Structures are given as C-alpha cells and as structure tokens.
Amino acid sequence: MDNKLNSGYRYIFGPVPSRRLGTSLGVDLLPAKTCTLDCIYCECGRTGNLTLEIKEYVPVEKVKSELTDYLSQGPRLDFVTFSGSGEPTLHKQIGDLIRFLKCEYPEYSVAVLTNGTLLFDPEVRTRVLDADVVKVSLDAGSVENFIRINRPHKDLEMSKIIDGLIGFRKIYSNQLWVEVFIVKGLNDKDIELKKIKDILKIVGPDRIHLNTLDRPGTETWVEPVEESFLTDVAGYLRNARVVHKSDVSGKLSGKDFRGFIISTVRRRPCTAEDVSRILNINENNAKKHLDKLYENGEITKTSMPRGVFYFLKREKE
Ligand code: SF4
C-alpha cells in the first residue's frame, strides 16, 4: 500500500518523514491544547488547558481502532509516535496503547515525545517503559528560565522534574533523548548553558538534540538563535546534535490533499516546501492547495525567516 491516511481519522495523523524518526505516524491523545506547560515557543499555540490531571482524554478503544484500521494494511513506517496537541503522558492509557502496538504490530518502533514533567510519578514512568524512544525536553538550567520559557502549571517544581528524569533514566534501558530548545536572550547565556550541561551529565541521555525557533511560536517576540550558535553549543554540551531546519525529507503519497493538509497543519505549522515533501507533490502544487485553504478561511499564514508558514487559526489568547 502507499502510506495514504484516510482524512476521516481523528487521532492518528501524518505519516510525517523526519530525519530523527524516519517515516513516523503521529498519535494524538489530547484535545488541543492540553499540556502541563505553556511554552512560549510552542508551535501548537497557547495551552488552553494547563493541567496535571491524568485521565482518558480521548477514548482509547477508538484510538486502537484507528491504529488497527491503518496499520493492518502494512504501511511503510519506521515509528509510531505519540505527540500532537499537548503532553501525551497526561493520557492515562498511554501504557496500554504502547503495549497494544508492541504486541500487535511489533514491526514498528514506538516513540513518545514528552516534556518529561510527569516522569517523577512512578506510574507514568512505568507506562512509557516499553517505548523504543522517549524524547524529553529540558530548556532551562534555572527555575527563572523554566518559568519564563516553559510557563509551567503552578504545582510543578523544576527540582522534582529533574529528579524524575534521573529516576527514569535508571530504569529505562531503551533510547532516552533530550531536546534542548534555545531561545535568544533567555537560555543562551553561558551560565544557563553550564547549568543545563550539569543536569544533562547527571541524567545521561543517549542523545541530545538542540533546537531553536523555526516555525511560528506562541509568542511573536520569541527569537531563534543562529544555527552556528547551535553548532557551538552542540560542541560545548558534547554528543549533542543540531536539529536542522526543515526536518522533513522523504517521499510519501497522498491524494486527499485537503484532509491531509488540515490534519498536518493542525499539529504543526508547515511551509509549502514542507507540505510538498510530505505529500510528494511539487512545491507550486502544494502552494496552490495551501492558498486555496487560506482563501477559504480554513487556515491562516505568517511569514518567518524560513518562509511562509500555514497553520490552523488559533483561538484568541
Ligand atoms: S512545546 Fe510541548 S511541552 Fe511545551 S506547551 Fe507545547 S506541547 Fe506543551
């Protein structure tokens, strides 16, 4: 089969080609936007539901049914990735879903993209233990920057989160990756980077990724650092890799352009070039589809250094 995703799916999206995870099918377990943080750079917009409540946000049986419907056709995928409109470990049944994938579709690797804020909870740790990759975020070495950049739920404590990461590393033997998002003027100072480096040394992840603003973030005043700066920081942190701009490549087929584009830009702002790569169509054609959706008022757009990004209209913040 080709990798065409039926636009009627609600909880699965993509597949998105990614340098880090190959061809990755997204699973979105939260209503937009539900998270423990409200990061200033978040590409999904402001966190409407800032919460620590763990529950079944979307019906797990329906997610399984969409996964079965799609995966039983044997699509060419490398990863099934829990990510999307918020923090996936807030979903109480994420562990059931990971086990379900490992039992029924062992040919696919499973990744969880989490901000790591709930890994202090032993039950949350246990739920994600069977994932092949767990990627957590660590953007601050100091409480001040944690509050400024990540704008956490009021009951989250940075020290507890870091203890959670250290504890998780002790019991998790698969791939633990940490992503550090650098914001110009905030966590790009030597003193902050030294603190981040010290924490990373204790946590001991298998990989460190460095990222900066590339898509429209929640706050328009957030600025990226230069890629050369990221390269310097990567050298300083040792073993770190820079997430290069336009982290999409590869070829997928898809005919239901409208449904696919809406489902993709709902989770992640995209340029016409991004969409052309994901859909395996030429860039002009991608732009034509995007502009039509824009003219119909279905999506909106904004200019960034890397180009014009299209995304779903966000509720007034
Ligand atoms: S970037 Fe991730 S952790 Fe931060 S608010 Fe967005 S979804 Fe939540």
Coordinates of C-alpha atoms and ligand atoms in Angstrom, one line a residue:
M1 CA 0.0 0.0 0.0
D2 CA 1.0 3.6 -0.2
N3 CA 1.0 5.5 3.1
K4 CA -2.1 7.4 2.3
L5 CA -4.0 8.3 5.5
N6 CA -7.8 8.5 5.4
S7 CA -8.7 12.0 6.3
G8 CA -11.6 10.6 8.5
Y9 CA -9.1 9.6 11.2
R10 CA -9.3 11.7 14.3
Y11 CA -6.5 10.5 16.5
I12 CA -3.7 9.5 14.1
F13 CA -2.0 11.8 11.6
G14 CA 0.8 12.0 9.1
P15 CA 2.8 10.0 8.4
V16 CA 5.5 12.7 8.6
P17 CA 9.0 12.0 7.3
S18 CA 11.6 13.0 9.9
R19 CA 15.3 12.8 10.0
R20 CA 15.3 11.6 13.5
L21 CA 12.5 9.1 13.4
G22 CA 12.3 8.1 9.7
T23 CA 8.7 7.8 8.5
S24 CA 6.6 8.5 11.5
L25 CA 2.8 8.0 12.1
G26 CA 1.6 10.5 14.8
V27 CA -0.9 9.6 17.5
D28 CA -2.6 12.5 19.2
L29 CA -4.1 11.6 22.6
L30 CA -5.2 15.1 23.8
P31 CA -7.7 17.6 22.7
A32 CA -6.0 20.8 21.6
K33 CA -4.3 22.1 23.6
T34 CA -3.8 20.2 26.8
C35 CA -0.4 20.3 28.5
T36 CA 1.4 20.7 31.8
L37 CA 3.4 23.6 30.3
D38 CA 2.6 26.6 28.2
C39 CA 5.9 27.1 26.4
I40 CA 6.5 30.4 24.7
Y41 CA 7.8 28.7 21.6
C42 CA 5.1 26.1 21.3
E43 CA 4.0 25.6 17.7
C44 CA 0.5 24.4 18.7
G45 CA -0.4 27.8 20.2
R46 CA -1.3 28.7 23.8
T47 CA -2.2 26.0 26.3
G48 CA -5.9 26.4 26.9
N49 CA -6.0 23.5 29.4
L50 CA -2.9 23.8 31.6
T51 CA -3.3 20.8 33.8
L52 CA -1.7 18.0 35.7
E53 CA -4.8 15.8 35.7
I54 CA -4.1 12.4 34.2
K55 CA -7.2 10.8 32.6
E56 CA -8.6 9.2 29.5
Y57 CA -8.8 12.4 27.4
V58 CA -9.8 10.6 24.2
P59 CA -11.4 7.1 24.1
V60 CA -8.6 4.6 24.0
E61 CA -10.7 2.0 22.1
K62 CA -11.3 4.5 19.3
V63 CA -7.5 5.2 19.1
K64 CA -6.9 1.4 18.9
S65 CA -9.5 1.1 16.2
E66 CA -7.9 3.8 14.0
L67 CA -4.5 2.2 14.6
T68 CA -5.7 -1.2 13.7
D69 CA -7.5 0.1 10.6
Y70 CA -4.4 1.8 9.3
L71 CA -1.6 -0.5 10.5
S72 CA -3.3 -3.7 9.4
Q73 CA -2.7 -2.5 5.8
G74 CA 1.0 -2.8 6.4
P75 CA 2.1 0.8 5.7
R76 CA 5.8 1.6 5.3
L77 CA 6.6 3.2 8.6
D78 CA 9.6 3.4 10.9
F79 CA 7.9 4.8 14.0
V80 CA 4.5 5.2 15.6
T81 CA 5.0 8.4 17.6
F82 CA 2.9 9.7 20.5
S83 CA 2.9 13.5 20.0
G84 CA 0.5 16.2 18.8
S85 CA -1.7 18.7 20.7
G86 CA -0.2 18.5 24.1
E87 CA 1.6 16.3 26.7
P88 CA 0.9 12.6 25.8
T89 CA 1.7 11.2 29.3
L90 CA -1.4 13.1 30.6
H91 CA -3.4 10.3 28.9
K92 CA -3.9 7.5 31.5
Q93 CA -3.9 4.7 28.9
I94 CA -0.7 5.6 27.0
G95 CA 0.9 2.5 28.5
D96 CA -2.0 0.2 27.2
L97 CA -1.6 1.7 23.8
I98 CA 2.2 1.2 23.7
R99 CA 1.7 -2.4 24.8
F100 CA -1.0 -2.9 22.2
L101 CA 1.4 -1.6 19.5
K102 CA 4.2 -3.8 20.7
C103 CA 2.0 -6.9 20.7
E104 CA 0.0 -6.4 17.6
Y105 CA 2.5 -4.5 15.4
P106 CA 6.0 -5.3 16.6
E107 CA 7.4 -4.4 13.2
Y108 CA 7.0 -0.7 14.1
S109 CA 9.1 1.1 16.7
V110 CA 7.3 3.3 19.2
A111 CA 8.4 6.8 20.3
V112 CA 7.0 9.1 22.9
L113 CA 7.7 12.8 22.6
T114 CA 7.1 14.2 26.1
N115 CA 8.1 17.3 28.1
G116 CA 9.1 14.9 30.9
T117 CA 7.4 16.9 33.6
L118 CA 5.3 13.9 34.8
L119 CA 8.2 11.3 35.0
F120 CA 8.6 11.9 38.7
D121 CA 5.4 9.8 39.0
P122 CA 6.3 6.1 39.1
E123 CA 3.1 5.1 37.4
V124 CA 3.8 7.4 34.4
R125 CA 7.4 6.1 34.2
T126 CA 6.1 2.5 34.1
R127 CA 3.6 3.4 31.3
V128 CA 6.3 4.5 28.8
L129 CA 8.9 1.9 29.7
D130 CA 8.2 -0.3 26.6
A131 CA 8.6 2.6 24.1
D132 CA 11.7 2.3 21.9
V133 CA 12.5 6.0 22.2
V134 CA 11.4 8.5 24.8
K135 CA 12.3 12.1 24.0
V136 CA 12.0 14.6 26.8
S137 CA 12.6 18.4 26.9
L138 CA 15.0 20.3 29.0
D139 CA 15.1 24.0 28.2
A140 CA 16.2 25.6 31.4
G141 CA 19.0 25.2 34.0
S142 CA 17.5 27.6 36.3
V143 CA 14.0 28.0 37.8
E144 CA 13.7 31.6 36.4
N145 CA 14.1 30.4 32.9
F146 CA 11.9 27.3 33.5
I147 CA 9.1 29.8 34.4
R148 CA 9.9 32.2 31.6
I149 CA 10.3 29.7 28.8
N150 CA 8.0 26.8 29.8
R151 CA 5.4 28.7 31.9
P152 CA 4.6 25.5 33.9
H153 CA 1.4 24.6 35.8
K154 CA 1.7 26.2 39.3
D155 CA 2.2 22.9 41.1
L156 CA 5.2 21.8 39.0
E157 CA 8.6 22.1 40.6
M158 CA 11.7 22.0 38.5
S159 CA 13.8 20.1 41.0
K160 CA 11.1 17.4 41.1
I161 CA 11.1 17.2 37.3
I162 CA 14.8 16.8 37.2
D163 CA 14.7 14.1 39.9
G164 CA 12.1 12.4 37.7
L165 CA 14.3 12.4 34.7
I166 CA 17.2 11.0 36.7
G167 CA 15.0 8.3 38.2
F168 CA 13.5 7.4 34.8
R169 CA 17.0 7.0 33.2
K170 CA 17.8 4.5 35.9
I171 CA 15.0 2.1 34.9
Y172 CA 14.7 2.9 31.2
S173 CA 17.1 0.9 29.1
N174 CA 15.9 1.9 25.6
Q175 CA 16.8 5.2 23.9
L176 CA 16.4 8.3 26.0
W177 CA 16.8 11.5 24.1
V178 CA 16.7 15.0 25.5
E179 CA 15.8 18.1 23.4
V180 CA 17.0 21.5 24.4
F181 CA 15.2 24.4 22.8
I182 CA 17.3 27.6 22.8
V183 CA 15.6 30.9 22.9
K184 CA 17.6 34.0 22.1
G185 CA 18.2 36.2 25.1
L186 CA 16.9 33.7 27.6
N187 CA 18.7 30.3 27.9
D188 CA 21.6 31.2 25.5
K189 CA 23.9 32.6 28.2
D190 CA 27.0 30.8 29.3
I191 CA 25.8 30.5 32.9
E192 CA 22.5 28.9 31.9
L193 CA 24.1 26.5 29.4
K194 CA 26.5 25.4 32.1
K195 CA 23.6 24.5 34.4
I196 CA 21.9 22.6 31.6
K197 CA 25.1 20.8 30.9
D198 CA 25.4 19.8 34.5
I199 CA 21.9 18.4 34.6
L200 CA 22.4 16.5 31.4
K201 CA 25.6 15.0 32.8
I202 CA 23.6 13.5 35.7
V203 CA 20.7 12.4 33.6
G204 CA 22.9 10.7 31.0
P205 CA 20.7 10.6 27.9
D206 CA 21.6 8.5 24.8
R207 CA 21.3 11.6 22.6
I208 CA 20.9 15.4 23.0
H209 CA 19.2 17.4 20.3
L210 CA 19.4 21.2 20.1
N211 CA 16.6 23.1 18.5
T212 CA 15.6 26.8 18.1
L213 CA 12.6 28.6 16.7
D214 CA 11.8 27.6 13.1
R215 CA 8.0 27.7 13.0
P216 CA 5.6 30.3 14.4
G217 CA 5.7 30.0 18.2
T218 CA 3.0 31.0 20.7
E219 CA 4.6 34.4 21.4
T220 CA 5.6 36.5 18.5
W221 CA 8.5 38.1 20.4
V222 CA 10.4 34.8 20.7
E223 CA 13.5 34.8 18.5
P224 CA 15.7 32.0 17.3
V225 CA 19.5 31.8 17.7
E226 CA 21.8 31.4 14.7
E227 CA 22.4 27.9 13.5
S228 CA 26.2 28.5 14.0
F229 CA 25.5 29.3 17.7
L230 CA 23.6 25.9 18.0
T231 CA 26.6 24.2 16.5
D232 CA 28.9 25.8 19.1
V233 CA 26.5 24.8 21.9
A234 CA 26.5 21.3 20.5
G235 CA 30.3 21.2 20.8
Y236 CA 30.1 22.5 24.3
L237 CA 27.5 20.0 25.5
R238 CA 29.4 17.2 23.8
N239 CA 27.5 14.5 21.9
A240 CA 24.7 16.9 21.0
R241 CA 23.2 17.2 17.5
V242 CA 21.6 20.2 16.0
V243 CA 18.1 19.7 14.6
H244 CA 18.4 21.2 11.2
K245 CA 15.8 23.4 9.8
S246 CA 13.2 21.7 7.7
D247 CA 13.5 18.4 9.5
V248 CA 11.4 16.7 6.9
S249 CA 12.6 14.7 3.9
G250 CA 11.5 11.6 2.0
K251 CA 8.6 10.7 -0.2
L252 CA 5.0 9.8 0.7
S253 CA 2.0 9.6 -1.5
G254 CA -1.4 11.0 -0.7
K255 CA -4.4 12.1 -2.7
D256 CA -6.8 13.6 -0.2
F257 CA -4.8 16.9 -0.1
R258 CA -7.3 18.9 1.8
G259 CA -7.8 16.4 4.6
F260 CA -4.1 15.7 4.8
I261 CA -3.1 19.3 4.9
I262 CA -5.7 20.2 7.5
S263 CA -4.7 17.2 9.7
T264 CA -1.0 18.1 9.4
V265 CA -1.1 21.9 9.9
R266 CA -3.5 21.3 12.9
R267 CA -0.5 19.9 14.8
R268 CA 2.4 21.7 13.2
P269 CA 2.7 24.9 11.1
C270 CA 4.2 24.0 7.6
T271 CA 5.6 25.8 4.6
A272 CA 4.6 24.9 1.1
E273 CA 8.0 23.1 0.8
D274 CA 7.3 21.0 3.9
V275 CA 3.9 20.0 2.5
S276 CA 5.4 19.3 -0.9
R277 CA 7.9 16.9 0.6
I278 CA 5.3 15.2 2.9
L279 CA 2.8 14.7 0.0
N280 CA 5.4 14.1 -2.7
I281 CA 4.0 16.8 -4.9
N282 CA 5.8 19.8 -6.4
E283 CA 6.0 22.9 -4.3
N284 CA 3.8 25.0 -6.6
N285 CA 1.1 22.4 -6.4
A286 CA 1.4 22.4 -2.6
K287 CA 1.2 26.2 -2.5
K288 CA -1.9 26.1 -4.7
H289 CA -3.6 23.8 -2.2
L290 CA -2.5 25.8 0.8
D291 CA -3.5 29.1 -0.8
K292 CA -7.0 27.7 -1.6
L293 CA -7.5 26.7 2.0
Y294 CA -6.2 30.1 3.1
E295 CA -8.6 31.9 0.7
N296 CA -11.5 29.8 2.1
G297 CA -10.6 30.9 5.6
E298 CA -9.8 27.4 6.7
I299 CA -6.1 28.1 7.6
T300 CA -4.0 31.1 8.2
K301 CA -0.4 32.1 7.4
T302 CA 2.5 34.1 8.7
S303 CA 6.0 35.0 7.4
M304 CA 9.1 33.6 9.1
P305 CA 12.8 33.7 8.1
R306 CA 12.4 30.2 6.5
G307 CA 9.3 31.1 4.5
V308 CA 5.5 31.5 4.8
F309 CA 4.0 29.1 7.4
Y310 CA 0.5 27.9 7.1
F311 CA -1.4 26.7 10.2
L312 CA -4.9 26.4 11.7
K313 CA -6.4 29.5 13.1
R314 CA -5.8 29.7 16.8
E315 CA -8.3 30.7 19.3
K316 CA -7.9 34.2 20.7
E317 CA -5.4 34.1 23.5
Ligands
SF4_1 S1 6.1 22.7 23.4 FE1 5.3 20.8 24.1 S2 5.5 20.9 26.3 FE2 5.6 23.0 25.5 S3 3.5 23.7 25.6 FE3 3.8 22.9 23.6 S4 3.1 20.8 23.7 FE4 3.4 21.5 25.8

